[in-house]
CSV table of C-alpha atoms in Angstrom, one decimal:
chain,number,residue,atom,x,y,z
A,1,MET,CA,89.1,103.1,112.5
A,2,ARG,CA,87.5,106.5,112.0
A,3,VAL,CA,89.4,109.3,113.8
A,4,LEU,CA,88.4,112.8,114.7
A,5,VAL,CA,91.1,115.3,115.6
A,6,ALA,CA,90.2,118.3,117.8
A,7,ASP,CA,92.9,121.0,118.5
A,8,ASP,CA,92.9,124.7,118.1
A,9,GLU,CA,96.4,124.7,116.8
A,10,LYS,CA,96.5,123.9,113.1
A,11,LEU,CA,100.1,122.7,113.2
A,12,SER,CA,99.3,120.3,116.0
A,13,ARG,CA,96.3,118.9,113.9
A,14,VAL,CA,98.4,118.6,110.8
A,15,SER,CA,101.2,116.9,112.6
A,16,LEU,CA,99.0,114.3,114.3
A,17,ILE,CA,97.1,113.6,111.1
A,18,SER,CA,100.4,113.0,109.3
A,19,MET,CA,101.6,110.6,112.0
A,20,LEU,CA,98.3,108.7,111.9
A,21,GLU,CA,98.5,108.4,108.1
A,22,GLU,CA,102.1,107.2,108.3
A,23,SER,CA,101.3,104.6,110.9
A,24,GLU,CA,100.4,102.1,108.2
A,25,ARG,CA,97.2,101.1,109.9
A,26,ASP,CA,93.6,101.0,108.7
A,27,ILE,CA,92.7,104.6,109.8
A,28,SER,CA,90.6,107.2,108.1
A,29,ILE,CA,90.3,110.8,109.2
A,30,ALA,CA,86.6,111.5,109.8
A,31,GLY,CA,87.1,115.2,110.4
A,32,GLU,CA,88.8,118.0,112.3
A,33,ALA,CA,87.6,120.5,115.0
A,34,THR,CA,89.2,123.7,116.2
A,35,ASN,CA,87.2,124.3,119.3
A,36,GLY,CA,84.9,122.5,121.8
A,37,GLU,CA,81.7,123.5,120.0
A,38,ASP,CA,82.9,122.3,116.6
A,39,LEU,CA,83.9,119.0,118.4
A,40,LEU,CA,80.4,118.5,119.6
A,41,ASN,CA,78.9,119.1,116.2
A,42,ALA,CA,81.3,116.8,114.6
A,43,LEU,CA,80.7,114.0,117.1
A,44,SER,CA,76.9,114.2,116.5
A,45,LYS,CA,77.4,113.8,112.7
A,46,MET,CA,80.3,111.5,112.4
A,47,GLN,CA,80.2,109.1,115.4
A,48,PRO,CA,83.9,108.5,115.2
A,49,ASP,CA,85.7,105.5,116.7
A,50,VAL,CA,88.3,107.7,118.3
A,51,ALA,CA,88.6,111.4,119.2
A,52,PHE,CA,92.0,112.9,119.9
A,53,VAL,CA,91.2,116.0,121.9
A,54,ASP,CA,93.4,118.8,123.1
A,55,ILE,CA,92.8,119.6,126.8
A,56,ARG,CA,92.7,123.4,126.2
A,57,MET,CA,90.5,124.7,123.4
A,58,PRO,CA,88.5,127.9,123.0
A,59,LYS,CA,84.8,128.1,123.7
A,60,MET,CA,84.9,124.8,125.6
A,61,ASN,CA,87.9,122.9,126.9
A,62,GLY,CA,88.5,119.3,126.2
A,63,LEU,CA,87.2,118.0,129.5
A,64,GLU,CA,83.9,119.8,129.1
A,65,ALA,CA,83.6,118.6,125.5
A,66,ILE,CA,84.1,115.0,126.6
A,67,GLU,CA,81.5,115.3,129.3
A,68,ARG,CA,78.9,116.5,126.9
A,69,GLY,CA,80.2,114.6,123.8
A,70,ARG,CA,80.0,111.1,125.3
A,71,LYS,CA,76.2,111.5,125.3
A,72,LEU,CA,76.3,112.4,121.6
A,73,SER,CA,78.6,109.5,120.7
A,74,PRO,CA,78.6,107.1,123.6
A,75,HIS,CA,81.0,104.5,122.2
A,76,THR,CA,83.7,106.9,121.0
A,77,GLN,CA,87.1,106.3,122.6
A,78,TRP,CA,88.7,109.5,123.9
A,79,VAL,CA,92.5,110.3,123.8
A,80,ILE,CA,93.4,113.5,125.7
A,81,LEU,CA,96.4,115.6,124.4
A,82,SER,CA,98.1,118.1,126.6
A,83,GLY,CA,101.3,120.1,126.6
A,84,PHE,CA,101.4,119.9,130.4
A,85,SER,CA,101.6,117.1,132.8
A,86,GLU,CA,98.7,118.2,135.0
A,87,PHE,CA,97.6,115.5,137.4
A,88,ASP,CA,94.2,117.0,138.1
A,89,TYR,CA,93.4,117.2,134.4
A,90,ALA,CA,94.5,113.6,133.9
A,91,ARG,CA,92.5,112.3,136.8
A,92,LYS,CA,89.4,114.2,135.6
A,93,ALA,CA,89.8,112.9,132.1
A,94,LEU,CA,90.1,109.3,133.2
A,95,SER,CA,87.0,109.7,135.5
A,96,LEU,CA,85.1,110.7,132.4
A,97,GLY,CA,86.1,107.6,130.6
A,98,ALA,CA,89.1,108.8,128.6
A,99,PHE,CA,91.1,105.9,127.1
A,100,MET,CA,94.5,107.7,127.4
A,101,TYR,CA,96.1,110.9,128.6
A,102,LEU,CA,99.1,111.8,126.4
A,103,LEU,CA,101.7,114.5,126.5
A,104,LYS,CA,102.7,116.6,123.5
A,105,PRO,CA,104.7,116.2,121.5
A,106,LEU,CA,103.9,112.5,120.6
A,107,GLY,CA,106.6,110.1,119.4
A,108,MET,CA,105.8,107.7,116.6
A,109,GLU,CA,106.5,104.6,118.8
A,110,GLU,CA,104.3,105.9,121.6
A,111,LEU,CA,101.5,106.7,119.1
A,112,GLY,CA,101.8,103.2,117.6
A,113,ALA,CA,101.4,101.5,120.9
A,114,VAL,CA,98.3,103.6,121.7
A,115,LEU,CA,96.8,102.8,118.3
A,116,ASP,CA,97.3,99.1,118.8
A,117,SER,CA,95.5,99.3,122.1
A,118,LEU,CA,92.7,101.3,120.6
A,119,PHE,CA,92.2,98.8,117.8
A,120,THR,CA,91.8,96.0,120.4
A,121,LYS,CA,89.4,98.1,122.4
A,122,ILE,CA,87.3,99.1,119.4
A,123,ASP,CA,87.1,95.5,118.1
A,124,GLN,CA,85.7,94.5,121.6
A,125,THR,CA,83.2,97.4,121.4
A,126,TYR,CA,82.1,96.3,117.9
A,127,GLN,CA,81.6,92.7,119.1
A,128,ARG,CA,79.7,93.8,122.1
A,129,LEU,CA,77.3,96.0,120.1
A,130,ASP,CA,76.8,93.2,117.5
A,131,ASP,CA,76.1,90.8,120.3
A,132,GLU,CA,73.5,93.2,121.8
A,133,PHE,CA,71.9,93.6,118.3
A,134,GLU,CA,71.6,89.9,118.0
A,135,HIS,CA,70.2,89.5,121.5
A,136,TYR,CA,67.5,92.1,120.9
A,137,ILE,CA,66.5,90.5,117.6
A,138,LEU,CA,66.2,87.0,119.0
A,139,ALA,CA,64.3,88.3,122.0
A,140,ALA,CA,61.8,90.0,119.7
A,141,LEU,CA,61.4,86.9,117.6
A,142,ASN,CA,61.0,84.5,120.5
A,143,ASN,CA,59.0,86.6,122.9
A,144,GLY,CA,57.2,89.0,120.6
A,145,GLN,CA,58.9,92.0,122.3
A,146,SER,CA,62.5,93.0,123.2
A,147,PRO,CA,63.0,95.4,126.1
A,148,GLY,CA,65.9,97.7,125.4
A,149,LEU,CA,65.7,97.4,121.6
A,150,ALA,CA,64.2,100.8,121.0
A,151,GLU,CA,66.8,102.4,123.2
A,152,PHE,CA,69.6,100.5,121.5
A,153,VAL,CA,68.4,101.6,118.0
A,154,SER,CA,67.7,105.2,118.9
A,155,GLU,CA,71.1,105.6,120.6
A,156,ALA,CA,73.0,105.1,117.3
A,157,ARG,CA,70.2,106.5,115.1
A,158,TYR,CA,70.1,103.6,112.7
A,159,THR,CA,68.0,104.4,109.6
A,160,LYS,CA,68.6,101.4,107.3
A,161,TYR,CA,67.9,97.7,108.0
A,162,LYS,CA,68.3,94.5,106.0
A,163,VAL,CA,68.2,90.8,106.7
A,164,LEU,CA,69.3,87.6,104.8
A,165,LEU,CA,68.1,84.1,105.5
A,166,ILE,CA,70.0,81.1,104.4
A,167,ALA,CA,68.4,77.6,104.2
A,168,THR,CA,70.4,74.4,104.3
A,169,ASP,CA,69.1,71.3,102.6
A,170,THR,CA,71.1,68.2,103.2
A,171,HIS,CA,71.0,64.4,103.8
A,172,ALA,CA,74.2,64.6,105.7
A,173,PHE,CA,74.6,62.7,109.0
A,174,PRO,CA,74.3,64.8,112.2
A,175,GLY,CA,78.1,65.0,112.7
A,176,GLN,CA,78.5,66.2,109.1
A,177,MET,CA,75.7,68.7,109.5
A,178,GLU,CA,77.4,70.3,112.5
A,179,GLN,CA,80.6,70.6,110.5
A,180,ALA,CA,78.6,72.2,107.7
A,181,LYS,CA,77.0,74.7,110.0
A,182,ARG,CA,80.5,75.7,111.3
A,183,CYS,CA,81.8,76.2,107.8
A,184,LEU,CA,78.7,78.2,106.9
A,185,TYR,CA,79.1,80.5,109.9
A,186,SER,CA,82.9,80.9,109.2
A,187,ALA,CA,82.1,81.8,105.5
A,188,ILE,CA,79.6,84.5,106.6
A,189,GLN,CA,82.0,85.9,109.2
A,190,GLU,CA,84.7,86.2,106.5
A,191,ALA,CA,82.3,88.1,104.3
A,192,VAL,CA,81.2,90.6,106.9
A,193,SER,CA,84.6,91.0,108.5
A,194,GLY,CA,85.6,94.6,108.9
A,195,TRP,CA,82.1,95.9,108.2
A,196,SER,CA,81.0,96.6,111.8
A,197,SER,CA,81.5,100.1,113.1
A,198,LEU,CA,79.9,102.5,115.6
A,199,THR,CA,77.3,103.3,113.0
A,200,CYS,CA,76.9,99.8,111.4
A,201,ARG,CA,75.8,96.6,113.1
A,202,VAL,CA,75.9,93.0,111.9
A,203,ALA,CA,74.3,90.0,113.7
A,204,ILE,CA,74.7,86.3,112.6
A,205,PHE,CA,72.4,83.9,114.3
A,206,THR,CA,70.5,80.6,113.9
A,207,LEU,CA,66.7,80.5,114.1
A,208,THR,CA,64.9,77.7,116.0
A,209,SER,CA,63.8,76.3,112.7
A,210,GLY,CA,67.4,75.8,111.6
A,211,GLU,CA,68.0,78.6,109.1
A,212,THR,CA,70.9,81.0,109.5
A,213,ALA,CA,70.1,84.7,109.5
A,214,VAL,CA,72.3,87.8,108.9
A,215,ALA,CA,70.8,91.1,110.1
A,216,MET,CA,72.3,94.5,109.4
A,217,CYS,CA,71.6,98.1,110.3
A,218,TRP,CA,73.4,101.3,109.5
A,219,GLN,CA,73.1,105.0,109.3
A,220,GLU,CA,72.1,106.6,106.0
A,221,GLY,CA,74.9,108.7,104.4
A,222,GLU,CA,77.7,106.7,106.0
A,223,PRO,CA,80.6,105.4,103.9
A,224,LYS,CA,79.1,102.0,104.3
A,225,ASP,CA,76.2,103.0,102.1
A,226,ASP,CA,73.5,100.9,100.3
A,227,LEU,CA,75.8,100.1,97.4
A,228,GLN,CA,78.5,98.7,99.7
A,229,MET,CA,75.9,96.8,101.5
A,230,GLU,CA,75.0,95.0,98.3
A,231,VAL,CA,78.6,94.2,97.8
A,232,MET,CA,78.7,92.6,101.2
A,233,THR,CA,75.5,90.5,100.6
A,234,ASP,CA,76.9,89.4,97.2
A,235,SER,CA,80.1,88.3,99.0
A,236,ILE,CA,78.1,86.3,101.5
A,237,TYR,CA,76.3,84.4,98.7
A,238,HIS,CA,79.5,83.8,96.7
A,239,ARG,CA,81.2,82.4,99.7
A,240,ILE,CA,78.4,80.1,100.8
A,241,ASN,CA,77.8,79.0,97.2
A,242,ARG,CA,81.4,77.6,97.2
A,243,LEU,CA,80.5,75.4,100.1
A,244,THR,CA,77.8,73.5,98.1
A,245,ASP,CA,78.6,69.9,97.3
A,246,GLN,CA,76.7,66.7,96.5
A,247,ARG,CA,75.4,66.5,100.1
A,248,ILE,CA,74.6,70.1,101.0
A,249,ALA,CA,72.7,72.9,99.2
A,250,TYR,CA,72.3,76.5,100.4
A,251,THR,CA,69.6,78.9,99.4
A,252,GLN,CA,69.8,82.6,100.2
A,253,VAL,CA,66.9,85.1,100.4
A,254,ASP,CA,67.6,88.8,100.7
A,255,SER,CA,65.0,91.2,102.2
A,256,SER,CA,64.4,94.8,101.1
A,257,ILE,CA,66.0,97.7,102.9
A,258,TYR,CA,63.8,98.9,105.7
A,259,THR,CA,63.7,102.2,107.5
A,260,ASN,CA,63.0,100.7,111.0
A,261,ILE,CA,63.6,97.6,113.0
A,262,GLY,CA,60.0,96.6,112.9
A,263,GLY,CA,60.0,96.4,109.1
A,264,MET,CA,63.1,94.2,109.2
A,265,LEU,CA,61.6,91.8,111.7
A,266,ALA,CA,58.4,91.6,109.6
A,267,GLY,CA,60.5,91.0,106.5
A,268,LEU,CA,62.3,88.2,108.3
A,269,GLN,CA,59.0,86.5,109.2
A,270,ASP,CA,57.8,86.9,105.6
A,271,ILE,CA,61.0,85.2,104.3
A,272,ARG,CA,60.5,82.3,106.9
A,273,ARG,CA,56.9,81.9,105.7
A,274,LEU,CA,57.9,81.8,102.0
A,275,LEU,CA,61.2,80.0,102.3
A,276,PRO,CA,59.6,76.5,101.5
A,277,LEU,CA,59.1,77.9,97.9
A,278,ARG,CA,62.7,76.9,97.3
A,279,ALA,CA,61.4,73.3,96.9
A,280,VAL,CA,59.5,74.4,93.8
A,281,ILE,CA,61.5,77.3,92.3
A,282,GLY,CA,65.0,76.0,93.1
A,283,ILE,CA,67.6,75.4,95.8
A,284,ASN,CA,71.2,76.5,95.4
A,285,HIS,CA,70.0,79.9,94.3
A,286,ARG,CA,69.7,83.4,95.6
A,287,PHE,CA,66.3,85.1,95.7
A,288,SER,CA,64.9,88.5,96.8
A,289,LEU,CA,61.9,88.5,99.1
A,290,GLU,CA,60.0,90.3,96.3
A,291,GLU,CA,60.6,87.4,94.0
A,292,LEU,CA,59.1,85.0,96.5
A,293,GLN,CA,56.1,87.2,97.1
A,294,LYS,CA,55.3,87.2,93.4
A,295,GLN,CA,55.0,83.4,93.3
A,296,PRO,CA,51.4,82.0,93.0
A,297,PRO,CA,49.8,80.6,96.1
A,298,ALA,CA,49.7,77.1,94.6
A,299,ALA,CA,53.5,77.1,94.3
A,300,ALA,CA,53.9,78.3,97.9
A,301,HIS,CA,51.5,75.6,99.1
A,302,MET,CA,53.3,72.8,97.2
A,303,GLY,CA,56.6,74.1,98.6
A,304,LEU,CA,55.3,73.9,102.1
A,305,VAL,CA,54.0,70.4,101.7
A,306,MET,CA,57.3,69.3,100.1
A,307,THR,CA,59.4,70.7,103.0
A,308,LYS,CA,57.1,69.1,105.5
A,309,LEU,CA,57.5,65.7,103.8
A,310,VAL,CA,61.3,65.9,103.8
A,311,ASP,CA,61.2,67.0,107.5
A,312,ASP,CA,58.9,64.0,108.3
A,313,TYR,CA,61.4,61.7,106.5
A,314,HIS,CA,64.3,63.1,108.6
A,315,HIS,CA,62.4,62.5,111.8
A,316,HIS,CA,61.1,59.0,110.8
A,317,LEU,CA,57.5,60.1,111.0
A,318,TYR,CA,55.9,57.5,108.7
A,319,MET,CA,52.3,58.5,109.1
A,320,ASP,CA,53.0,62.2,108.7
A,321,TYR,CA,55.1,61.4,105.6
A,322,CYS,CA,52.2,59.4,104.1
A,323,ARG,CA,49.8,62.3,104.7
A,324,GLU,CA,52.1,64.7,102.9
A,325,LEU,CA,52.7,62.2,100.1
A,326,GLU,CA,48.9,61.9,99.6
A,327,GLU,CA,48.5,65.6,99.4
A,328,ILE,CA,51.4,66.0,96.9
A,329,THR,CA,49.9,63.2,94.8
A,330,THR,CA,46.6,65.1,94.7
A,331,LEU,CA,48.3,68.5,93.9
A,332,LEU,CA,50.3,67.0,91.1
A,333,ARG,CA,47.2,65.5,89.6
A,334,THR,CA,44.9,68.5,89.9
A,335,GLU,CA,47.3,71.5,89.4
A,336,GLN,CA,49.7,72.4,86.5
A,337,HIS,CA,53.4,72.3,87.3
A,338,SER,CA,56.0,73.1,84.7
A,339,LYS,CA,58.8,70.8,83.8
A,340,GLN,CA,61.2,73.2,85.5
A,341,GLN,CA,59.3,73.1,88.7
A,342,ILE,CA,59.2,69.3,88.7
A,343,LYS,CA,63.0,69.3,88.1
A,344,HIS,CA,63.4,71.6,91.1
A,345,MET,CA,61.3,69.3,93.3
A,346,ARG,CA,63.4,66.3,92.2
A,347,SER,CA,66.5,68.2,93.2
A,348,PHE,CA,65.0,69.1,96.5
A,349,ILE,CA,64.3,65.4,97.1
A,350,GLN,CA,67.8,64.5,96.0
A,351,TYR,CA,69.5,66.8,98.6
A,352,GLY,CA,66.9,66.2,101.3
A,353,MET,CA,66.5,62.4,101.1
A,354,ASN,CA,69.8,61.3,99.5
A,355,ASP,CA,68.2,60.0,96.3
A,356,SER,CA,70.1,60.4,93.1
A,357,THR,CA,69.1,57.2,91.3
A,358,GLU,CA,66.7,57.3,88.3
A,359,LEU,CA,65.7,60.8,89.1
A,360,GLU,CA,64.7,61.6,85.6
A,361,THR,CA,63.1,58.3,84.7
A,362,VAL,CA,60.9,57.6,87.7
A,363,GLU,CA,57.6,59.4,88.3
A,364,LEU,CA,57.9,61.8,91.2
A,365,THR,CA,55.1,60.2,93.2
A,366,THR,CA,56.6,56.7,92.6
A,367,LEU,CA,59.9,58.0,93.9
A,368,LEU,CA,58.3,59.4,97.0
A,369,THR,CA,56.4,56.2,97.6
A,370,ARG,CA,59.6,54.2,97.5
A,371,HIS,CA,60.9,56.5,100.2
A,372,ALA,CA,57.8,55.7,102.3
A,373,ASP,CA,58.8,52.0,102.1
A,374,LYS,CA,62.4,52.8,102.9
A,375,LEU,CA,61.2,54.9,105.9
A,376,LEU,CA,59.5,51.9,107.4
A,377,THR,CA,62.5,49.7,106.8
A,378,ASP,CA,64.9,52.2,108.3
A,379,LYS,CA,62.8,52.5,111.4
A,380,LYS,CA,63.3,48.8,112.1
A,381,LYS,CA,67.1,49.4,112.1
A,382,LEU,CA,67.1,52.3,114.5
A,383,GLU,CA,69.0,51.5,117.7
A,384,GLY,CA,67.6,51.9,121.2
A,385,GLU,CA,64.2,51.7,122.6
A,386,PRO,CA,61.5,54.3,122.0
A,387,PRO,CA,61.6,57.1,124.6
A,388,ASP,CA,58.2,56.4,126.1
A,389,MET,CA,55.3,54.0,126.3
A,390,ILE,CA,53.2,55.5,123.6
A,391,SER,CA,56.2,55.9,121.2
A,392,GLU,CA,56.8,52.2,121.7
A,393,VAL,CA,53.2,51.4,120.9
A,394,ILE,CA,53.3,53.6,117.7
A,395,TYR,CA,56.6,51.9,116.8
A,396,SER,CA,55.0,48.5,117.2
A,397,ILE,CA,52.0,49.5,115.1
A,398,GLU,CA,54.2,50.8,112.2
A,399,GLN,CA,56.3,47.6,112.2
A,400,HIS,CA,53.5,45.0,112.6
A,401,TYR,CA,50.5,46.7,111.1
A,402,ALA,CA,50.0,43.8,108.6
A,403,SER,CA,49.7,41.2,111.4
A,404,ASN,CA,46.9,40.6,113.8
A,405,ILE,CA,48.0,43.3,116.2
A,406,SER,CA,45.7,44.4,119.1
A,407,ILE,CA,45.8,46.8,122.0
A,408,ALA,CA,45.3,43.8,124.4
A,409,GLN,CA,48.6,42.2,123.1
A,410,LEU,CA,50.5,45.5,123.5
A,411,ALA,CA,49.1,46.1,127.0
A,412,GLU,CA,50.1,42.7,128.1
A,413,ARG,CA,53.6,43.2,126.8
A,414,LEU,CA,53.8,46.6,128.7
A,415,ARG,CA,52.3,45.0,131.8
A,416,ILE,CA,49.4,47.5,132.0
A,417,THR,CA,45.7,47.2,131.5
A,418,PRO,CA,44.2,47.6,128.0
A,419,ASN,CA,41.8,50.4,129.3
A,420,TYR,CA,44.8,52.4,130.7
A,421,LEU,CA,46.8,52.0,127.5
A,422,SER,CA,43.7,52.9,125.4
A,423,SER,CA,43.0,56.1,127.3
A,424,THR,CA,46.7,57.1,127.4
A,425,PHE,CA,47.1,56.5,123.7
A,426,HIS,CA,44.1,58.6,122.9
A,427,LYS,CA,45.3,61.4,125.2
A,428,LYS,CA,48.8,61.4,123.6
A,429,THR,CA,47.8,61.1,119.9
A,430,GLY,CA,44.4,62.6,119.7
A,431,THR,CA,42.9,59.5,118.2
A,432,THR,CA,42.1,55.9,119.2
A,433,PHE,CA,44.3,52.9,118.7
A,434,THR,CA,41.9,51.3,116.2
A,435,LYS,CA,41.6,54.5,114.1
A,436,TYR,CA,45.4,55.0,114.1
A,437,LEU,CA,45.9,51.4,112.9
A,438,THR,CA,43.2,51.7,110.3
A,439,ARG,CA,44.6,55.0,108.9
A,440,LEU,CA,48.0,53.4,108.6
A,441,ARG,CA,46.7,50.4,106.8
A,442,ILE,CA,44.7,52.5,104.4
A,443,HIS,CA,47.7,54.7,103.7
A,444,ARG,CA,49.7,51.6,102.9
A,445,ALA,CA,47.0,50.2,100.7
A,446,LYS,CA,46.8,53.4,98.7
A,447,GLU,CA,50.5,53.2,98.1
A,448,LEU,CA,50.2,49.7,96.8
A,449,LEU,CA,47.1,50.6,94.7
A,450,SER,CA,49.0,53.4,92.9
A,451,THR,CA,52.3,51.6,92.4
A,452,THR,CA,51.6,47.9,91.9
A,453,ASN,CA,49.2,45.7,89.8
A,454,LEU,CA,48.2,43.6,92.7
A,455,PRO,CA,44.5,42.7,93.0
A,456,VAL,CA,42.5,44.3,95.8
A,457,LYS,CA,42.2,41.0,97.7
A,458,ASP,CA,46.0,40.6,97.8
A,459,ILE,CA,46.5,44.3,98.9
A,460,ALA,CA,44.0,43.7,101.7
A,461,LEU,CA,46.0,40.8,102.9
A,462,GLN,CA,49.3,42.7,102.7
A,463,VAL,CA,47.9,45.5,105.0
A,464,GLY,CA,46.4,43.2,107.6
A,465,TYR,CA,42.8,42.5,106.4
A,466,TYR,CA,41.8,38.9,105.9
A,467,SER,CA,38.3,39.9,104.8
A,468,THR,CA,38.3,41.8,101.4
A,469,ARG,CA,34.8,43.0,102.1
A,470,HIS,CA,35.8,44.5,105.4
A,471,PHE,CA,38.8,46.2,103.8
A,472,VAL,CA,36.7,47.7,101.0
A,473,LYS,CA,34.1,49.0,103.5
A,474,LEU,CA,36.9,50.7,105.5
A,475,PHE,CA,38.5,52.1,102.4
A,476,ILE,CA,35.2,53.6,101.2
A,477,GLU,CA,34.7,55.2,104.6
A,478,SER,CA,38.1,56.7,104.5
A,479,GLU,CA,38.5,57.8,100.9
A,480,GLY,CA,34.9,58.0,99.6
A,481,CYS,CA,35.5,55.6,96.7
A,482,TYR,CA,36.2,51.9,96.0
A,483,PRO,CA,39.8,50.8,95.9
A,484,THR,CA,39.5,50.0,92.2
A,485,GLU,CA,38.3,53.6,91.5
A,486,TYR,CA,41.2,55.0,93.5
A,487,LYS,CA,43.6,52.9,91.5
A,488,LYS,CA,42.2,54.2,88.2
A,489,GLN,CA,42.4,57.8,89.4
A,490,ALA,CA,46.0,57.3,90.6
A,491,ARG,CA,47.1,56.0,87.2
A,492,LEU,CA,45.6,59.0,85.3
C-alpha cells in the first residue's frame, strides 16, 4: 500500500510515518506534502493508494484539496486528520468520499484497525479495476470495439502494455481438462499476486479459442518498472512449467511492450495467428512474439495444418482429419523439414492424440494414418444418437461407406422422402450425398494405397466399389492420376 502524508506540521508527519512503519504491514511512503498545493502535485505524480490529509493546511485546506484531488487520483482512499472534533468538517469530508475522519493524536491500536480496513478496501478496488480492464479487452476482441476503454486507460494514464498467451495441448478427458484449467489459473494468480495497484493492471482471461491470456498495463517510471515486469512474466512461466506432465503441455508466448492499448490488442491477435507454430518449433517452451514472426511461412503453414488436424481428431471429424492428413503428407514430401522439426511434430501428436508408442520408429504420415483408422473406430463407440438428422446421415456414411449405402435407404430409415433428404443434405454440407460419399471413399483408398501393399482391385472392394474400372475412373477425376501412380508417389 502506497501512502501519501499531507500535514503542515513536520512533527505530525514524522510521527504518523513512524507509526505506519512500525505497524508491520506492507506499506511504503510514496511522499509527503506540507500544504494543499503540494498535495495536489503529489497526487498527480504518485497516484497513492491512501492519502492521510490534515484538515487545516496553508494555501488550501484538506477538504478543498480532496475535492480537487479526487479528479487527479480518483481511486485514492482519503483519511482526514484533525485536532478538533468538528461535525461539519466530518460531514463534508464523508460527503466527498473520505474513507475515515480521525482525531489527533492517533493511537497505535486505532491506526491498526484503520489500516486493516484500508487494505480490504484497496484490494476490492484493485480487483474491480482489474475486472474492468479484462471486460474492456474482451469487448474489444469480441466486438471490434470497447466503449469506455479509452476513458479507462486515460484516467490512469497507462503508458506500457504487454500480453502473454498460454496454449494448452492435451489428450486429457474433459473432466481432467477442467481441473487442469483451474490449476493453470491458480498458478498465474499466484505469480501476479501483489502486482496490481492504482497504476498497474493485470487481467487473466480465456479466449474463445481456448488459450489463456494475461494482459498487463502500467505507468512508466513506477516502482513496478519494465524489469520487474519481466520478473513477473518469468514467474508465470516457471509456475505453469511445473504443471506439465505426461498428459498436458503448456506453451507461453510473450508480446513486446507497447505504448498503447491498440498495440497490445494487435500483438495479441498476432500471437493467436502464429501460435500454431508451436507444433513445428516445440511445445512446452516459452517464445517471444518476435521469435514467432521470424519463422518462415512454410513452418507457419505446417503448424496451422497440424493444429487443425489435432482439433479435428478431438472433435471426431473424420473427413476434415483426412483432408488435413492429405495436406501434411504433401507438405512433408515437397518441403524440407529438419529432424528437430519432425521431432517437435511427433511431440505435438503425442500430447494432442495420446500416442506415445513407436514414436521414433514409425513414419509420421503412417502414424497419422493409423489415427485416422482409430478415429473411425472410436466414432462407432460414441454413446448417444447424433444431434440432428444430417449428423445422423454423416455418421451412417462414415460407418458404412464400404457397403452398398444409398440415400434412398437412409431416407426410408428416417421416414422422409429421398428428395427432401437430398436437398437438406446439400444445404447443410454444401455438397451432394454422392460427392460426399465418393470423397470419403477416395480418402480411405489413398490411406490404403500409401500404407499397405494391397492390389488396386482389393482396395476398391474395401472402400465400397465392386467395379475396379469405376473406382479407377473416380480416382483419376479426384486426384488427377491413376491409383498405381499415387501409390508410387506416396512411397517416395
